[in-house]
GROMACS .gro file of C-alpha atoms in nm:
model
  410
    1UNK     CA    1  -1.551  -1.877  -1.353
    2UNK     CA    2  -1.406  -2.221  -1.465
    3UNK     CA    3  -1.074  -2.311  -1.313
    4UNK     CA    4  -0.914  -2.325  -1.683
    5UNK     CA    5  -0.953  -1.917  -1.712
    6UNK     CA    6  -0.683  -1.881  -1.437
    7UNK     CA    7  -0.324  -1.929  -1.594
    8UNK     CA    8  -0.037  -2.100  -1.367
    9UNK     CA    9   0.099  -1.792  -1.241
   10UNK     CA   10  -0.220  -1.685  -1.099
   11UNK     CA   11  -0.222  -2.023  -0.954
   12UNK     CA   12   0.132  -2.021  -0.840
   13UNK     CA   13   0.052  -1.634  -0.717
   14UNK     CA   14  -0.235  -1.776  -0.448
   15UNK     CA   15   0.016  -2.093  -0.342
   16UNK     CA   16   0.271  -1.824  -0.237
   17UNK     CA   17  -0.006  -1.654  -0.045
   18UNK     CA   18  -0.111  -1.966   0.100
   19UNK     CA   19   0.217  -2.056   0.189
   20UNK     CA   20   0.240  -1.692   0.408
   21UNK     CA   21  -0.122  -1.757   0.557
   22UNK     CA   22   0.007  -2.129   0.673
   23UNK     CA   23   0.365  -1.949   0.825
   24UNK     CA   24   0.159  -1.670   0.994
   25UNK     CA   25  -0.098  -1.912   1.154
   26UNK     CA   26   0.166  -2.147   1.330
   27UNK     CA   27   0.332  -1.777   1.424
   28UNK     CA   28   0.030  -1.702   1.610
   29UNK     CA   29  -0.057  -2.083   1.743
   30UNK     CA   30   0.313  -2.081   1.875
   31UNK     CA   31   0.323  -1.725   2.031
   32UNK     CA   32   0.080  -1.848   2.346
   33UNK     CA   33   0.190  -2.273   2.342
   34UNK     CA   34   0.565  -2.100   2.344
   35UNK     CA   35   0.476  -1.938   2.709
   36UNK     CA   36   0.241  -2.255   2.830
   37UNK     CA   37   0.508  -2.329   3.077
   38UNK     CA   38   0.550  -1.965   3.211
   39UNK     CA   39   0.194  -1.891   3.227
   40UNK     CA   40   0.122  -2.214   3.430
   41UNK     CA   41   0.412  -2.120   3.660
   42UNK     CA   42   0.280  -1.779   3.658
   43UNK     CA   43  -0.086  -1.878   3.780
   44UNK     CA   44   0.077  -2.098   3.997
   45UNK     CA   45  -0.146  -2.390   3.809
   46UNK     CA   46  -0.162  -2.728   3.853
   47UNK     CA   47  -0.134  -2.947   3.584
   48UNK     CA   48  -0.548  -3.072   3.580
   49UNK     CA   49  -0.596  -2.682   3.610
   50UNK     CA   50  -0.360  -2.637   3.266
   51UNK     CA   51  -0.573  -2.845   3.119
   52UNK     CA   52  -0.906  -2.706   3.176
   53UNK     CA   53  -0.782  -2.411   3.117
   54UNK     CA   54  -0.653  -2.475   2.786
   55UNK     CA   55  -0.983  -2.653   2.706
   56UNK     CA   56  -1.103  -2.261   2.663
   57UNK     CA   57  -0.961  -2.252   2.320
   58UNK     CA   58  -1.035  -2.584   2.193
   59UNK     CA   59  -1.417  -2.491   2.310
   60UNK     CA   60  -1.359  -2.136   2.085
   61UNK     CA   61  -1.256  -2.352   1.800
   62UNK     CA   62  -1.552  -2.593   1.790
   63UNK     CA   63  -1.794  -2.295   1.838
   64UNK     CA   64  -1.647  -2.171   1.501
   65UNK     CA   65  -1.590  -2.487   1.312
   66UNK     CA   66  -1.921  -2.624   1.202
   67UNK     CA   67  -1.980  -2.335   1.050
   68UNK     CA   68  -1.666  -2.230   0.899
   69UNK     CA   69  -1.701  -2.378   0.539
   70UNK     CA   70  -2.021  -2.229   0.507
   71UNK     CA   71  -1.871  -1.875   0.622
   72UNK     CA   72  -1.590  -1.967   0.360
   73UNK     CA   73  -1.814  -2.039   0.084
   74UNK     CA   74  -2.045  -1.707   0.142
   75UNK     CA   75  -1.805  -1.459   0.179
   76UNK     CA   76  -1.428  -1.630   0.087
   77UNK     CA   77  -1.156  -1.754   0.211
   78UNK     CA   78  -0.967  -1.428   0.218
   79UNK     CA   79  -1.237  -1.266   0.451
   80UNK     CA   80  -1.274  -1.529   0.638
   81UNK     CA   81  -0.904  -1.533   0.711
   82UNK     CA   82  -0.996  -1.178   0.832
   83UNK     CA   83  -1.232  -1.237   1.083
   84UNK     CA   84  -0.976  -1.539   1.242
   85UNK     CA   85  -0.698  -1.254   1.289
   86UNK     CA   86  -0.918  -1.028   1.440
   87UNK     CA   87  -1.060  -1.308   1.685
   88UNK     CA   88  -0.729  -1.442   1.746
   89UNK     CA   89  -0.521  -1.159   1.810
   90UNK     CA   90  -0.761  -0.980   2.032
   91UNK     CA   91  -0.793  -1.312   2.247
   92UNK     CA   92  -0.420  -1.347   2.243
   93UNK     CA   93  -0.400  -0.929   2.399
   94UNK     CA   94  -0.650  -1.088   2.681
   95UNK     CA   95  -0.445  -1.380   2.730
   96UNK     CA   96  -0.127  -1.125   2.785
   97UNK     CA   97  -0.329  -0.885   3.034
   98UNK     CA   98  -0.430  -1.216   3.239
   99UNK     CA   99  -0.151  -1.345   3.298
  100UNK     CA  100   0.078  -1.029   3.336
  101UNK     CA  101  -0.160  -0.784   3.509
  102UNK     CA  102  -0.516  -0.914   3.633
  103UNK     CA  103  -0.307  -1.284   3.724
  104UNK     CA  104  -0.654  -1.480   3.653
  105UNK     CA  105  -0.680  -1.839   3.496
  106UNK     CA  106  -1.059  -1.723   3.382
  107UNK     CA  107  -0.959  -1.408   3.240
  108UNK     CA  108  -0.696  -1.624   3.058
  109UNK     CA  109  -0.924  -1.854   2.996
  110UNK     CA  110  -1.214  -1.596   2.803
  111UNK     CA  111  -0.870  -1.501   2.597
  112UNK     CA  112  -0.780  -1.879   2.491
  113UNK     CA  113  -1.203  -1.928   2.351
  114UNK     CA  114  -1.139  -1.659   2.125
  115UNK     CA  115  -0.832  -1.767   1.996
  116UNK     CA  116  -0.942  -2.073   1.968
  117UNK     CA  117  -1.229  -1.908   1.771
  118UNK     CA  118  -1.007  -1.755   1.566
  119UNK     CA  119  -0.788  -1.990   1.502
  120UNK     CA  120  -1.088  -2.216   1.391
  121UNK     CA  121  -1.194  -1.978   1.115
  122UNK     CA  122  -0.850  -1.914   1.041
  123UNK     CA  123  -0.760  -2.292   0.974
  124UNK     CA  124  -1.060  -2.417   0.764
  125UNK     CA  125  -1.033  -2.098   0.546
  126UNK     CA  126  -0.702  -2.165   0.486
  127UNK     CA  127  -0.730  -2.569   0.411
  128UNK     CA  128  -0.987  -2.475   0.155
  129UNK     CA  129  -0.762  -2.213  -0.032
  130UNK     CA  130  -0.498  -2.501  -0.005
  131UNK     CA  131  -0.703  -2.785  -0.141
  132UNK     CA  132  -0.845  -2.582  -0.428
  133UNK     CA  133  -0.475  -2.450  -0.494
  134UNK     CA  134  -0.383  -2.805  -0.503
  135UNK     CA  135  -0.661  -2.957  -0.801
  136UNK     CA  136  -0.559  -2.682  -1.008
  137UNK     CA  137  -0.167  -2.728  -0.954
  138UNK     CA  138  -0.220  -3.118  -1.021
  139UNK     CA  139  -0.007  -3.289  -0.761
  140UNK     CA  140   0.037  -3.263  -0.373
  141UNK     CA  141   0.126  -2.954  -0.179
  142UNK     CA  142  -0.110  -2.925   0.103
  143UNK     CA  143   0.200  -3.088   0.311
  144UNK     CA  144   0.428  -2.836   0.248
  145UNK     CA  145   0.160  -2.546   0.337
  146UNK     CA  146   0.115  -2.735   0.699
  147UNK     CA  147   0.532  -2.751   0.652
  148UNK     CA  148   0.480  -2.350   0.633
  149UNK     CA  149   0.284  -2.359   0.950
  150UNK     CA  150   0.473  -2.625   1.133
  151UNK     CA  151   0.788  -2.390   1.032
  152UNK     CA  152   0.599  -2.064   1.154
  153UNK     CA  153   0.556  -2.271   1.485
  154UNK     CA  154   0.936  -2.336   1.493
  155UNK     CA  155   1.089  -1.991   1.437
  156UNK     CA  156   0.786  -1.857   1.671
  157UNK     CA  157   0.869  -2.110   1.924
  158UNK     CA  158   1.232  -2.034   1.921
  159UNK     CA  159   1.140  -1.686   1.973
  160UNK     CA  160   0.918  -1.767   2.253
  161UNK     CA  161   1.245  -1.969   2.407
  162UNK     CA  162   1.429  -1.624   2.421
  163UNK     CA  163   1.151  -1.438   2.567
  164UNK     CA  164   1.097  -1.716   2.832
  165UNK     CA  165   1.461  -1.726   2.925
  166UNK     CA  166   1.476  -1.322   2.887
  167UNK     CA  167   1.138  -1.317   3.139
  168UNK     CA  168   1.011  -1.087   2.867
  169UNK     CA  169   0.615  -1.014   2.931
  170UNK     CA  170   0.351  -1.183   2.751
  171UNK     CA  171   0.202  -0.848   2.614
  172UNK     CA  172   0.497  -0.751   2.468
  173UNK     CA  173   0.583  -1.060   2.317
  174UNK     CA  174   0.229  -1.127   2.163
  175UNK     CA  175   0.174  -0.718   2.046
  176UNK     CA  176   0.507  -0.732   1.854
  177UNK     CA  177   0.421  -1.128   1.703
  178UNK     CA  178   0.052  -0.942   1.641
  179UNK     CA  179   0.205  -0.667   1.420
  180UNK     CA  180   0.436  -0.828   1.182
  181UNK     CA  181   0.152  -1.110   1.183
  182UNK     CA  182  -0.164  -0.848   1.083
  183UNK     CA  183   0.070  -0.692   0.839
  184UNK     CA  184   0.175  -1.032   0.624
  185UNK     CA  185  -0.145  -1.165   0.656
  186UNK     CA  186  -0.324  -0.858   0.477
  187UNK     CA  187  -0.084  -0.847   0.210
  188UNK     CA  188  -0.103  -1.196   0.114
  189UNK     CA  189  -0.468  -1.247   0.134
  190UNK     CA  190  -0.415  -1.026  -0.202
  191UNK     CA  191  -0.350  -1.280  -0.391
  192UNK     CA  192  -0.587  -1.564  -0.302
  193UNK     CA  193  -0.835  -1.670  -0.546
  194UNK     CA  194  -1.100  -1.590  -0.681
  195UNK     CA  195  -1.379  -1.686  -0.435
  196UNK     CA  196  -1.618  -1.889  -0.681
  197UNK     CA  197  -1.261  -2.100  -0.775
  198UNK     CA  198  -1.238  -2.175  -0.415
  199UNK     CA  199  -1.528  -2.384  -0.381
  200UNK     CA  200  -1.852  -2.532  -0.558
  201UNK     CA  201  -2.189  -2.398  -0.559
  202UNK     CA  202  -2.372  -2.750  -0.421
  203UNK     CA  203  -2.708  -2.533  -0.474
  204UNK     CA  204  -2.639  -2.486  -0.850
  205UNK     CA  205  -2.790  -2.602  -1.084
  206UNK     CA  206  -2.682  -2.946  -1.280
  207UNK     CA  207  -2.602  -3.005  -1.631
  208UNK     CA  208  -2.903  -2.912  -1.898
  209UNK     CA  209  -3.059  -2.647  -1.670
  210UNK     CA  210  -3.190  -2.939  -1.424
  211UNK     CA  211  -3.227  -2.842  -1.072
  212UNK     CA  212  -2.910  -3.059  -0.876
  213UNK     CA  213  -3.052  -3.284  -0.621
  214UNK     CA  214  -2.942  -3.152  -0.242
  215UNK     CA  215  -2.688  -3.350  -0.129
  216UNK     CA  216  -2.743  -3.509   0.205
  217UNK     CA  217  -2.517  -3.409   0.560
  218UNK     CA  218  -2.154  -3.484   0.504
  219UNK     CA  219  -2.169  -3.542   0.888
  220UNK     CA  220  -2.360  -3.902   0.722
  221UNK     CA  221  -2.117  -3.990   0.507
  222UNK     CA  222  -1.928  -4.278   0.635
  223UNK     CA  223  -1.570  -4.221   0.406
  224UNK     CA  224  -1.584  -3.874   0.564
  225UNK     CA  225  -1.657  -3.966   0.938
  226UNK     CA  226  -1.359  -4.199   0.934
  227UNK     CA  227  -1.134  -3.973   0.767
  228UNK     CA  228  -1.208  -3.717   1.054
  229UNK     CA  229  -1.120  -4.003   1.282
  230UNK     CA  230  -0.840  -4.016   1.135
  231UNK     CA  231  -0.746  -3.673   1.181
  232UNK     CA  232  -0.868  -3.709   1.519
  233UNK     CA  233  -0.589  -3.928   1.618
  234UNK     CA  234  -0.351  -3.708   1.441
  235UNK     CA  235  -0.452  -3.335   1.616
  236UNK     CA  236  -0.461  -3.573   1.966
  237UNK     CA  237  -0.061  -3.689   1.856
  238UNK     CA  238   0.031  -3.359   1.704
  239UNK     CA  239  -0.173  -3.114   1.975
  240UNK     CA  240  -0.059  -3.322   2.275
  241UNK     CA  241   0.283  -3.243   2.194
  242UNK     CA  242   0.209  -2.887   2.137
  243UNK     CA  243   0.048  -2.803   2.498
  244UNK     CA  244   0.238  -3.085   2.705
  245UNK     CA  245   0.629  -3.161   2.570
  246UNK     CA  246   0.754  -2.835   2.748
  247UNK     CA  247   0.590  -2.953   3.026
  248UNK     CA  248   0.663  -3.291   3.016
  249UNK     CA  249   1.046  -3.225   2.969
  250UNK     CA  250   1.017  -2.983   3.271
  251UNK     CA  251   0.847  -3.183   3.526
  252UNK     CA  252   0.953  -3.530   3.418
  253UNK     CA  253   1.314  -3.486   3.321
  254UNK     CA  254   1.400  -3.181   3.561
  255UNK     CA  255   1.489  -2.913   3.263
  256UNK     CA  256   1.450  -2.528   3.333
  257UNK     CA  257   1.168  -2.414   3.128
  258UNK     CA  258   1.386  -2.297   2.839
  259UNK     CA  259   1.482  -2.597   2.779
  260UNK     CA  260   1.126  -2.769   2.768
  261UNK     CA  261   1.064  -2.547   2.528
  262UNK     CA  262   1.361  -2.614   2.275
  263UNK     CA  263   1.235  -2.990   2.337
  264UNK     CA  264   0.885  -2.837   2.199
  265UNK     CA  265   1.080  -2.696   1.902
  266UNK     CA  266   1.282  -2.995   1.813
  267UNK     CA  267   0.921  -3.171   1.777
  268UNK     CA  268   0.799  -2.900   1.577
  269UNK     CA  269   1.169  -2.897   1.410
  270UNK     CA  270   1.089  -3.243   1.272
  271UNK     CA  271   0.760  -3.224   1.179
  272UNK     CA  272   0.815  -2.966   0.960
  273UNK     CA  273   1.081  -3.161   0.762
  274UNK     CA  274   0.848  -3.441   0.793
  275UNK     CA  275   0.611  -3.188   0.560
  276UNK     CA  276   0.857  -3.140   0.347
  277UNK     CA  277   0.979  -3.471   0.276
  278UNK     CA  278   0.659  -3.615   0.283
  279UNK     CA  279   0.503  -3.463  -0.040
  280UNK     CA  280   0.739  -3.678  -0.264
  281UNK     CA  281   0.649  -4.006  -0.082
  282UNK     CA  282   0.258  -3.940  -0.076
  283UNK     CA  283   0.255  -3.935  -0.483
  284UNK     CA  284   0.505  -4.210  -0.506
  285UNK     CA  285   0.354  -4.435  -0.247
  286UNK     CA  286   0.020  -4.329  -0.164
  287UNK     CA  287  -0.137  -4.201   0.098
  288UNK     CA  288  -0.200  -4.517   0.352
  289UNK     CA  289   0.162  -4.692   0.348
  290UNK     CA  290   0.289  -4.331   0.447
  291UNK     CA  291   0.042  -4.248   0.713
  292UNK     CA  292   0.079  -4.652   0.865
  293UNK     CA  293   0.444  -4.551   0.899
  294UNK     CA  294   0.434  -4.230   1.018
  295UNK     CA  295   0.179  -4.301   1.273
  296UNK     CA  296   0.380  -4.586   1.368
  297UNK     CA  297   0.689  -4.342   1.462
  298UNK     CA  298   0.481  -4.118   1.616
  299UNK     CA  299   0.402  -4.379   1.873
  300UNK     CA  300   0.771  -4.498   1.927
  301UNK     CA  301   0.840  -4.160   1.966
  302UNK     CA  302   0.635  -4.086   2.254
  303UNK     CA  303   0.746  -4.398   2.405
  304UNK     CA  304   1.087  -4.267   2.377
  305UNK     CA  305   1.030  -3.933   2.541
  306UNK     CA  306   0.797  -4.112   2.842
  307UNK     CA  307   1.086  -4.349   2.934
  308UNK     CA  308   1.433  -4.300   2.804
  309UNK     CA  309   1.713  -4.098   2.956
  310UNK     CA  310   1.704  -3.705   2.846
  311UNK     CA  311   1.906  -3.738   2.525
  312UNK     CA  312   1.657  -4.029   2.389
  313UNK     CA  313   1.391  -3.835   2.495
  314UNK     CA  314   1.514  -3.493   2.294
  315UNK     CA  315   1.579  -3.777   1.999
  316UNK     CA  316   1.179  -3.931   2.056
  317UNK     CA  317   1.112  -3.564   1.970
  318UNK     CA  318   1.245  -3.570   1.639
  319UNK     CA  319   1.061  -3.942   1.572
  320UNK     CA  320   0.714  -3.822   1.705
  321UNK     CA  321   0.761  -3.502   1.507
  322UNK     CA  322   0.822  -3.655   1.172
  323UNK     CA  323   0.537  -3.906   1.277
  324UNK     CA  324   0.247  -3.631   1.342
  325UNK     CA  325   0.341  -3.478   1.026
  326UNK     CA  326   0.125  -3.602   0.761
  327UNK     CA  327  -0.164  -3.736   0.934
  328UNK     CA  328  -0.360  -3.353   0.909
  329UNK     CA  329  -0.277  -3.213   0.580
  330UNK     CA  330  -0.333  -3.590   0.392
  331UNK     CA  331  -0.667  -3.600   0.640
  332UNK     CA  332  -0.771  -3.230   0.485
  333UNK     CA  333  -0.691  -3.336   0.120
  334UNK     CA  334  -0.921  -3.651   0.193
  335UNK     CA  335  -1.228  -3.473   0.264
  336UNK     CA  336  -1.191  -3.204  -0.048
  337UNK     CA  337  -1.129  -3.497  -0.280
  338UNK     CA  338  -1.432  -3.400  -0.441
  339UNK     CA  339  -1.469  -3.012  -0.518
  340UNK     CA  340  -1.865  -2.992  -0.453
  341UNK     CA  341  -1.842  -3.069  -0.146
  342UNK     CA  342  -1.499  -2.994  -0.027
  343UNK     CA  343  -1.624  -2.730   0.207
  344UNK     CA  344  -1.899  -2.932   0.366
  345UNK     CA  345  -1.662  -3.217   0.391
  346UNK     CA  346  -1.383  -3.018   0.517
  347UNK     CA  347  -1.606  -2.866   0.819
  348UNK     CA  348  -1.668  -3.206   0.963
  349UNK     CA  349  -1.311  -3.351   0.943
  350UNK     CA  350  -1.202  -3.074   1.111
  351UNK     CA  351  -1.493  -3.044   1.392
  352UNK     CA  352  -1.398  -3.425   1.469
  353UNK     CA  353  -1.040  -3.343   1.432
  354UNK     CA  354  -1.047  -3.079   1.648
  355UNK     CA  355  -1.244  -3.251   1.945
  356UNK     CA  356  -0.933  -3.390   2.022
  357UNK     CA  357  -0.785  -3.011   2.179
  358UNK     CA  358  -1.137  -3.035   2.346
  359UNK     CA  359  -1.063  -3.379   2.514
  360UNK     CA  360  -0.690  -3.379   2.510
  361UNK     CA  361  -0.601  -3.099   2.752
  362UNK     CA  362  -0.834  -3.209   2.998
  363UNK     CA  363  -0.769  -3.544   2.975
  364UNK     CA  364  -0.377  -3.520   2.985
  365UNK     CA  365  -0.395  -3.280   3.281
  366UNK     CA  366  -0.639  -3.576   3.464
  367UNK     CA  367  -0.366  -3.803   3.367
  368UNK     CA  368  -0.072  -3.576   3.461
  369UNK     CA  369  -0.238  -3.526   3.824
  370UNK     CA  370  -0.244  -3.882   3.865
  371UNK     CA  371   0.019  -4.063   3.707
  372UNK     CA  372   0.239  -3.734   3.619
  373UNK     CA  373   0.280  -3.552   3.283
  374UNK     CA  374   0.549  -3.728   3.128
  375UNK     CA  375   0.341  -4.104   3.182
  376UNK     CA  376   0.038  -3.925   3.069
  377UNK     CA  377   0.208  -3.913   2.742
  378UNK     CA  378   0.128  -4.295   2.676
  379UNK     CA  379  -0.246  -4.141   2.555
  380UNK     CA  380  -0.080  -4.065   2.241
  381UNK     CA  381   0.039  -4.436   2.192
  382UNK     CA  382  -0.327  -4.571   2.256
  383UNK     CA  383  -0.486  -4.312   2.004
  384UNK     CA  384  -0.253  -4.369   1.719
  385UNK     CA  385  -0.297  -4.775   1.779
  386UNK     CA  386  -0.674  -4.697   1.701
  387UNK     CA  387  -0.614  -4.470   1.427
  388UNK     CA  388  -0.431  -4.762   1.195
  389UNK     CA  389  -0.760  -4.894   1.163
  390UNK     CA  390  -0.980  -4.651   0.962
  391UNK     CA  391  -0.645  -4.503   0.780
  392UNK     CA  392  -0.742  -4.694   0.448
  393UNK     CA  393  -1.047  -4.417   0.482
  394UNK     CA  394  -0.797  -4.159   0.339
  395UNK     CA  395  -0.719  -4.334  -0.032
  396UNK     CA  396  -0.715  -4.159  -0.295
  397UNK     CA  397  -0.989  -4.162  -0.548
  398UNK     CA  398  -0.897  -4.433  -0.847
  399UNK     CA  399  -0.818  -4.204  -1.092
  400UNK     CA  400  -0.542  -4.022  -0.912
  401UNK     CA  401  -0.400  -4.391  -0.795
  402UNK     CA  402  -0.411  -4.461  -1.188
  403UNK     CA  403  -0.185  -4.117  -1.285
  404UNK     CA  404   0.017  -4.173  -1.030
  405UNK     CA  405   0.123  -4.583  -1.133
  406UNK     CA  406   0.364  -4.475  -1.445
  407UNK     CA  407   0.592  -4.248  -1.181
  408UNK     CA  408   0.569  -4.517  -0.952
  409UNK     CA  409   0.755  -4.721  -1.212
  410UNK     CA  410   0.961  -4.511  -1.350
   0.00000   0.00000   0.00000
């Protein structure tokens, strides 16, 4: 089918579903990192046990996420998106019974791989749908569908807040997030797109009937190992703050746990209108001025949460959220630059990019044992300082830069 055939509320149809999938994801994501700090307190954990533990589901999402553009391209995004909610949900029911009946980290543990799983499927799936929504639209969105996800994360997260300060279970928080999640998800995924609109056939055949050389390994291609860097840096900035600000606030500032997690949704508060905002400022500017600054910020924000006072450290929220904004959607759009080999592409960035919930729970809880949570924090400084040097990896391809010059001027 060629992408013309599909008029612009078709198109517009599939961004709205998109938009739903993104919401529904951070939903789920936020459900479990919403009752981190109850679960650990739970388990009586300590904080190098957290982290292993939570290294379950970054292991789940690796195990999924070579293969999850080629899973994408056989059977679509839709279905794909399937088989994530089913993985997902039923890991997030184990993670409930471990915590509020069997009281085991492993059985918590199992639960966390297949989220993580899940989630894996779930994310790639829904990148590609994003980045093919985004050639035919003509101008950047894939920020605002991470904005849908970093929003789902917020309103999820506040929930979570209320069920932590109402001791609410963990089974009956997740079941009832479950429900209105499964039921959203399935009526979206309606509207995605066709499947052979998604992505491109790299098998097929080339212009004239000629057989198309095979490619070689995206995981060879240097543009696309140092955009996954990139992203790297920017799941390690954006994830630490997902499984460790509650914490951090908690243990380092002496909060109740309610209100380490309100410090966890003022992050996720402000990366979200990071998303927003950013879209406008990546097509007038470009994508490596915006992700130098925002990078930047995400480092001063850290700092500001490791050593000011409580009220700079619930402002360093904001900062570091706005600054682990853009680093993962622009990072996604990078590697499906080129439709042929979006999904190939796409797998890799987000296999490197998602090593960093492999290494960063473990490593933080090392850290946190040693030098405490909140100090532990100054990781995130060091991996964003590395990050500013393969950013210019991320530029977009010279005939977007030239369409974009005129507004630039305007």
């Amino acid at each position: 089918m060629n992408h013309t055939s599909l008029d612009r509320a078709r198109v517009v149809s599939a961004r709205n579903a998109v938009f739903i999938v993104f919401a529904l994801a951070g939903v789920t994501f936020a459900s479990f990192a919403s009752r981190i700090a109850d679960s650990k307190a739970e388990l009586g954990l300590s904080a190098g046990q957290l982290g292993l533990t939570l290294f379950a589901a970054s292991a789940g999402s690796l195990t999924a996420l070579p293969s999850a553009g080629r899973v994408a391209g056989r059977i679509g995004a839709a279905r794909t998106i399937v088989v994530g909610m089913v993985l997902g949900f039923a890991g997030l029911l184990v993670v409930a019974l471990a915590v509020d009946v069997a009281q085991s980290r492993w059985l918590m543990a199992a639960g966390l791989y297949f989220v993580g799983m899940g989630v894996g499927l779930w994310d790639v799936a829904m990148n590609l749908e994003g980045a093919a929504v985004e050639r035919l639209l003509g101008k950047t969105v894939m920020p605002h569908f991470h904005a849908a996800f970093s929003g789902g994360t917020v309103l999820s997260a506040l929930i979570g807040a209320g069920m932590s300060w109402g001791s609410v279970p963990l089974l009956v928080h997740f079941v009832a997030a479950i429900v209105v999640s499964a039921a959203l998800g399935l009526w979206a995924l309606k509207s995605f797109l066709p499947r052979e609109v998604e992505v491109s056939d790299e098998s097929s055949t080339a212009e004239g009937g000629a057989v198309a050389t095979k490619p070689r390994s995206a995981w060879l291609e240097p543009r696309t190992l140092m955009i996954g860097l990139v992203v790297l840096a920017a799941a390690f900035t954006e994830g630490t703050a997902n499984d460790w600000i509650a914490v951090g606030f908690v243990e380092g500032h002496d909060l109740p746990a309610w209100a380490g997690v309100l410090a966890f949704a003022s992050f996720l508060s402000f990366m979200t209108v990071g998303r927003l905002v950013g879209t406008r400022l990546l097509d007038q500017y470009g994508r490596v001025p915006v992700l130098q600054v925002t990078f930047a910020m995400a480092a001063v924000g850290s700092i500001m949460v490791i050593f000011g006072n409580v009220w700079v450290a619930y402002l360093g929220t904001a900062v570091w959220g706005v600054g682990a904004s853009l680093g993962f959607p622009v990072g996604m759009s990078a590697s499906a630059d080129d439709p042929a080999r979006a999904a190939a592409r796409m797998s890799v960035v987000a296999t490197i990019g998602y090593t960093a919930f492999i290494a960063g729970p473990p490593l933080l809880g090392f850290l946190g044992d040693h030098f405490t949570v909140l100090k532990a924090l100054m990781a995130v400084t060091v991996m964003v300082a590395a990050a500013m040097l393969v950013i210019p990896a991320t530029r977009e391809p010279e005939a977007a830069v030239v369409e974009r010059e005129p507004a630039t001027r305007s």
